[in-house]
Amino acid sequence: MSQDIHDPAFVAALFDRCSTRYRWWSAIASFGFVDRWRRDCVGRLIGQRNIGRIVNGEVGGKPFPAPQIVDLMSGSGEVWPHLLDAMPKARINAIDIAPAMHARAQQRLHGAPGGRISHTRADALDTELQPEYADLVVSTFGLKTLNHDQQQRLAAQIAHVLRPGGAYALIEVSEPRGRLMGPAYRAYLNRILPLIERLFLKGGRDFSMIGTYTHSFGDCTDMAQALREAGLTVSMERHFAGCATSVAGIKPVAKPAAQA
Ligand SMILES: C[S@@+](CC[C@H](N)C(=O)[O-])C[C@H]1O[C@@H](n2cnc3c(N)ncnc32)[C@H](O)[C@@H]1O
């Protein structure tokens, strides 16, 4: 392929074309796992939020009931139901680059609780974000379209926007390493899904890009390193034998300088 598949304009156009069927296709193609993995990601976010409340070995008071969450590469808000189930009073700022995903998200906002969710169309890597205003940062299934440098820029953005003690969790479809699962999953992504798309979506080849992106992404190992280099704590987990991986952690609170 001669085109740069990591070019933000290419990615935005691809998701624009996928937008009407994205939710339906991702649920069917993953046998429902995609939504379970979103829930797992939010579970990790809550776990890290609790770790972020530990100061000097002591857990602080109750978590703030209305946290400010930033949802990066939000699509049309597929993770919001899980965030609001866990934190009904949360406020969410969502960012996505694709105009059609943005339009669909805006439609969903009409049913959203009390104007607490906003959606911005922007490149999550370049947009200027207010420093240290987010209690939590989440991102589900946007990482695979980012190359190594872009993952480093995203890690820097997360470190920039999180307040000290704030937590993040990110999840992405990945290539499992097992001797059985690896080849089987690759065959599914690279052969069976494209065939289904050609047959049922009139020769379409957009959703099939998931195989190309997943192969170039690998798993969350590089992202974990980028987050560490950005000054965040990182723990990585595998989901369903490595068919997805997630990274989660906190922005450590700086220790007060020792008194002279
Ligand atoms: C696979 S969808 C994931 C959507 C949703 N978060 C979910 O859980 O299904 C990936 C989304 O990332 C967005 N995206 C990719 N690169 C981006 C960037 N640099 N800035 C903002 N959004 C981006 C795409 O437009 C797309 O909507």
Tab-separated table of N, CA, C and O and ligand atoms in Angstrom, residues 8 11-12 15-16 22 26 34 38 71-79 95-98 101 122-125 139-146 172, ligand 1:
chain	number	residue	atom	x	y	z
A	8	PRO	N	-3.044	11.204	9.711
A	8	PRO	CA	-4.343	11.510	10.343
A	8	PRO	C	-5.468	11.750	9.335
A	8	PRO	O	-6.613	11.365	9.588
A	11	VAL	N	-6.674	8.370	8.206
A	11	VAL	CA	-7.424	7.710	9.288
A	11	VAL	C	-8.821	8.339	9.425
A	11	VAL	O	-9.828	7.632	9.543
A	12	ALA	N	-8.870	9.673	9.365
A	12	ALA	CA	-10.166	10.357	9.516
A	12	ALA	C	-11.110	9.959	8.379
A	12	ALA	O	-12.296	9.670	8.613
A	15	PHE	N	-12.442	6.348	8.897
A	15	PHE	CA	-13.503	6.224	9.909
A	15	PHE	C	-14.773	6.969	9.495
A	15	PHE	O	-15.865	6.588	9.913
A	16	ASP	N	-14.628	7.997	8.675
A	16	ASP	CA	-15.834	8.633	8.125
A	16	ASP	C	-16.636	7.622	7.317
A	16	ASP	O	-17.848	7.522	7.451
A	22	TYR	N	-20.063	1.340	12.045
A	22	TYR	CA	-18.928	1.008	12.918
A	22	TYR	C	-19.337	0.207	14.154
A	22	TYR	O	-18.770	-0.835	14.473
A	26	SER	N	-18.221	-3.645	14.631
A	26	SER	CA	-17.202	-3.976	15.643
A	26	SER	C	-17.767	-4.977	16.658
A	26	SER	O	-17.051	-5.871	17.126
A	34	VAL	N	-15.688	-6.741	21.957
A	34	VAL	CA	-15.254	-5.355	21.985
A	34	VAL	C	-15.903	-4.593	23.150
A	34	VAL	O	-15.256	-3.804	23.835
A	38	ARG	N	-14.208	-2.915	26.483
A	38	ARG	CA	-14.402	-1.525	26.931
A	38	ARG	C	-14.696	-1.512	28.440
A	38	ARG	O	-14.178	-0.683	29.188
A	71	ASP	N	-11.947	11.479	27.071
A	71	ASP	CA	-12.041	10.264	26.245
A	71	ASP	C	-11.364	10.566	24.911
A	71	ASP	O	-11.899	11.318	24.094
A	72	LEU	N	-10.159	10.011	24.709
A	72	LEU	CA	-9.391	10.302	23.505
A	72	LEU	C	-9.696	9.277	22.413
A	72	LEU	O	-9.738	8.082	22.689
A	73	MET	N	-9.884	9.751	21.174
A	73	MET	CA	-10.225	8.880	20.035
A	73	MET	C	-11.523	8.141	20.347
A	73	MET	O	-11.613	6.916	20.293
A	74	SER	N	-12.503	8.963	20.678
A	74	SER	CA	-13.741	8.492	21.301
A	74	SER	C	-14.708	7.814	20.350
A	74	SER	O	-15.676	7.213	20.800
A	75	GLY	N	-14.473	7.924	19.011
A	75	GLY	CA	-15.492	7.448	18.090
A	75	GLY	C	-16.770	8.228	18.353
A	75	GLY	O	-16.752	9.446	18.589
A	76	SER	N	-17.903	7.532	18.404
A	76	SER	CA	-19.143	8.245	18.727
A	76	SER	C	-19.584	7.923	20.157
A	76	SER	O	-20.767	7.884	20.443
A	77	GLY	N	-18.616	7.677	21.026
A	77	GLY	CA	-18.934	7.556	22.451
A	77	GLY	C	-19.264	6.146	22.898
A	77	GLY	O	-20.057	5.955	23.825
A	78	GLU	N	-18.618	5.157	22.280
A	78	GLU	CA	-18.947	3.761	22.595
A	78	GLU	C	-18.621	3.395	24.049
A	78	GLU	O	-19.257	2.508	24.627
A	79	VAL	N	-17.661	4.085	24.663
A	79	VAL	CA	-17.292	3.714	26.044
A	79	VAL	C	-18.111	4.485	27.097
A	79	VAL	O	-18.103	4.134	28.278
A	95	ILE	N	-12.846	13.487	22.360
A	95	ILE	CA	-12.152	14.055	21.197
A	95	ILE	C	-12.041	12.985	20.121
A	95	ILE	O	-11.614	11.862	20.403
A	96	ASP	N	-12.422	13.341	18.889
A	96	ASP	CA	-12.223	12.417	17.762
A	96	ASP	C	-11.969	13.238	16.497
A	96	ASP	O	-12.514	14.317	16.323
A	97	ILE	N	-11.147	12.668	15.623
A	97	ILE	CA	-10.710	13.417	14.434
A	97	ILE	C	-11.683	13.306	13.262
A	97	ILE	O	-11.700	14.166	12.384
A	98	ALA	N	-12.501	12.255	13.225
A	98	ALA	CA	-13.322	11.988	12.030
A	98	ALA	C	-14.639	12.775	12.079
A	98	ALA	O	-15.428	12.606	13.013
A	101	MET	N	-17.806	10.613	12.628
A	101	MET	CA	-17.880	10.079	14.005
A	101	MET	C	-18.333	11.204	14.940
A	101	MET	O	-19.144	10.998	15.844
A	122	ALA	N	-11.173	16.963	16.684
A	122	ALA	CA	-9.785	17.449	16.679
A	122	ALA	C	-8.838	16.262	16.628
A	122	ALA	O	-9.227	15.129	16.935
A	123	ASP	N	-7.597	16.534	16.246
A	123	ASP	CA	-6.544	15.521	16.295
A	123	ASP	C	-6.049	15.455	17.743
A	123	ASP	O	-5.516	16.428	18.271
A	124	ALA	N	-6.243	14.313	18.360
A	124	ALA	CA	-5.897	14.172	19.787
A	124	ALA	C	-4.402	14.388	20.039
A	124	ALA	O	-3.996	14.685	21.159
A	125	LEU	N	-3.587	14.252	18.973
A	125	LEU	CA	-2.139	14.392	19.158
A	125	LEU	C	-1.699	15.847	19.127
A	125	LEU	O	-0.669	16.198	19.684
A	139	SER	N	-9.069	5.665	26.704
A	139	SER	CA	-9.078	5.546	25.246
A	139	SER	C	-9.294	4.084	24.875
A	139	SER	O	-8.569	3.204	25.339
A	140	THR	N	-10.308	3.840	24.051
A	140	THR	CA	-10.638	2.456	23.686
A	140	THR	C	-10.561	2.300	22.160
A	140	THR	O	-11.279	2.950	21.417
A	141	PHE	N	-9.641	1.463	21.729
A	141	PHE	CA	-9.518	1.015	20.336
A	141	PHE	C	-9.133	2.109	19.342
A	141	PHE	O	-9.434	1.985	18.167
A	142	GLY	N	-8.431	3.137	19.823
A	142	GLY	CA	-7.896	4.163	18.905
A	142	GLY	C	-6.397	4.025	18.690
A	142	GLY	O	-5.858	4.574	17.730
A	143	LEU	N	-5.703	3.278	19.552
A	143	LEU	CA	-4.237	3.257	19.509
A	143	LEU	C	-3.668	2.624	18.243
A	143	LEU	O	-2.604	2.995	17.777
A	144	LYS	N	-4.369	1.637	17.695
A	144	LYS	CA	-3.768	0.842	16.606
A	144	LYS	C	-3.452	1.661	15.370
A	144	LYS	O	-2.606	1.263	14.574
A	145	THR	N	-4.121	2.808	15.178
A	145	THR	CA	-3.842	3.608	13.983
A	145	THR	C	-2.633	4.526	14.187
A	145	THR	O	-2.282	5.284	13.303
A	146	LEU	N	-2.002	4.454	15.382
A	146	LEU	CA	-0.872	5.356	15.668
A	146	LEU	C	0.457	4.628	15.485
A	146	LEU	O	0.624	3.500	15.975
A	172	GLU	N	-6.518	-1.810	23.446
A	172	GLU	CA	-6.482	-1.965	21.988
A	172	GLU	C	-6.448	-3.434	21.592
A	172	GLU	O	-5.913	-4.280	22.318
B	1	LIG	C1	-11.751	2.098	16.232
B	1	LIG	S1	-12.432	3.656	16.577
B	1	LIG	C2	-12.698	3.566	18.334
B	1	LIG	C3	-13.934	4.319	18.752
B	1	LIG	C4	-14.365	4.120	20.196
B	1	LIG	N1	-13.429	4.696	21.130
B	1	LIG	C5	-14.649	2.673	20.532
B	1	LIG	O1	-14.454	2.257	21.689
B	1	LIG	O2	-15.131	1.939	19.671
B	1	LIG	C6	-11.000	4.681	16.522
B	1	LIG	C7	-11.340	6.155	16.537
B	1	LIG	O3	-10.121	6.894	16.726
B	1	LIG	C8	-10.233	8.082	15.969
B	1	LIG	N2	-8.875	8.626	15.779
B	1	LIG	C9	-7.833	8.028	15.175
B	1	LIG	N3	-6.749	8.830	15.213
B	1	LIG	C10	-7.119	9.950	15.880
B	1	LIG	C11	-6.454	11.141	16.262
B	1	LIG	N4	-5.165	11.365	15.946
B	1	LIG	N5	-7.136	12.080	16.960
B	1	LIG	C12	-8.441	11.885	17.285
B	1	LIG	N6	-9.129	10.789	16.931
B	1	LIG	C13	-8.483	9.822	16.244
B	1	LIG	C14	-10.937	7.651	14.694
B	1	LIG	O4	-11.546	8.731	14.018
B	1	LIG	C15	-11.954	6.653	15.241
B	1	LIG	O5	-13.205	7.240	15.503
